[in-house]
């Protein structure tokens, strides 16, 4: 019922920039936080960045200073601006939303299918 859709992935040269977008739709009363995760081949999925409904952000050390996460509470969207991209940023990027479907309910997490980001010269 809740859908998470990422977009904006693609091929970019090292040092370049890319902006990922994520939109959440469905029976959502309120979103606690949203985040971006990534998974490279043969590796575990790792945190990239998160943002709470109040606007607090958290970043992985590997992307700090290069990536910026932002969100729009009214539209249930979150973006990830990626600058100074490196080869090691190549991965499938997943968007997640931790939300409650109704007042007084419990929070659960929904995931998107991911969008491929490839950094290569």
PDB file of C-alpha atoms in Angstrom, residues 6 20 36-39 48 63 67 80 82 85 88-95 113-117:
ATOM      1  CA  UNK A   6      13.706   6.359  -6.335  1.00  0.00           C
ATOM      2  CA  UNK A  20      18.685  11.350  -6.483  1.00  0.00           C
ATOM      3  CA  UNK A  36      19.361   6.745   1.689  1.00  0.00           C
ATOM      4  CA  UNK A  37      21.313   3.509   1.786  1.00  0.00           C
ATOM      5  CA  UNK A  38      23.542   1.915  -0.798  1.00  0.00           C
ATOM      6  CA  UNK A  39      24.799  -1.517  -1.668  1.00  0.00           C
ATOM      7  CA  UNK A  48      24.476   6.933   3.374  1.00  0.00           C
ATOM      8  CA  UNK A  63      30.136  10.901   2.149  1.00  0.00           C
ATOM      9  CA  UNK A  67      26.518  14.538  -0.137  1.00  0.00           C
ATOM     10  CA  UNK A  80      20.251  13.248  -2.135  1.00  0.00           C
ATOM     11  CA  UNK A  82      25.842  13.925  -4.543  1.00  0.00           C
ATOM     12  CA  UNK A  85      31.589  11.591  -6.822  1.00  0.00           C
ATOM     13  CA  UNK A  88      33.756   3.898  -4.699  1.00  0.00           C
ATOM     14  CA  UNK A  89      30.351   5.605  -4.671  1.00  0.00           C
ATOM     15  CA  UNK A  90      29.195   3.161  -7.325  1.00  0.00           C
ATOM     16  CA  UNK A  91      26.283   1.194  -5.896  1.00  0.00           C
ATOM     17  CA  UNK A  92      22.564   0.682  -5.965  1.00  0.00           C
ATOM     18  CA  UNK A  93      21.040   3.428  -3.873  1.00  0.00           C
ATOM     19  CA  UNK A  94      17.922   2.654  -1.869  1.00  0.00           C
ATOM     20  CA  UNK A  95      15.475   5.052  -0.296  1.00  0.00           C
ATOM     21  CA  UNK A 113      13.616  -0.896  -5.372  1.00  0.00           C
ATOM     22  CA  UNK A 114      16.778   1.129  -5.744  1.00  0.00           C
ATOM     23  CA  UNK A 115      18.435   3.172  -8.444  1.00  0.00           C
ATOM     24  CA  UNK A 116      21.838   2.415  -9.940  1.00  0.00           C
ATOM     25  CA  UNK A 117      24.610   4.963  -9.606  1.00  0.00           C
TER      26      UNK A 117
END
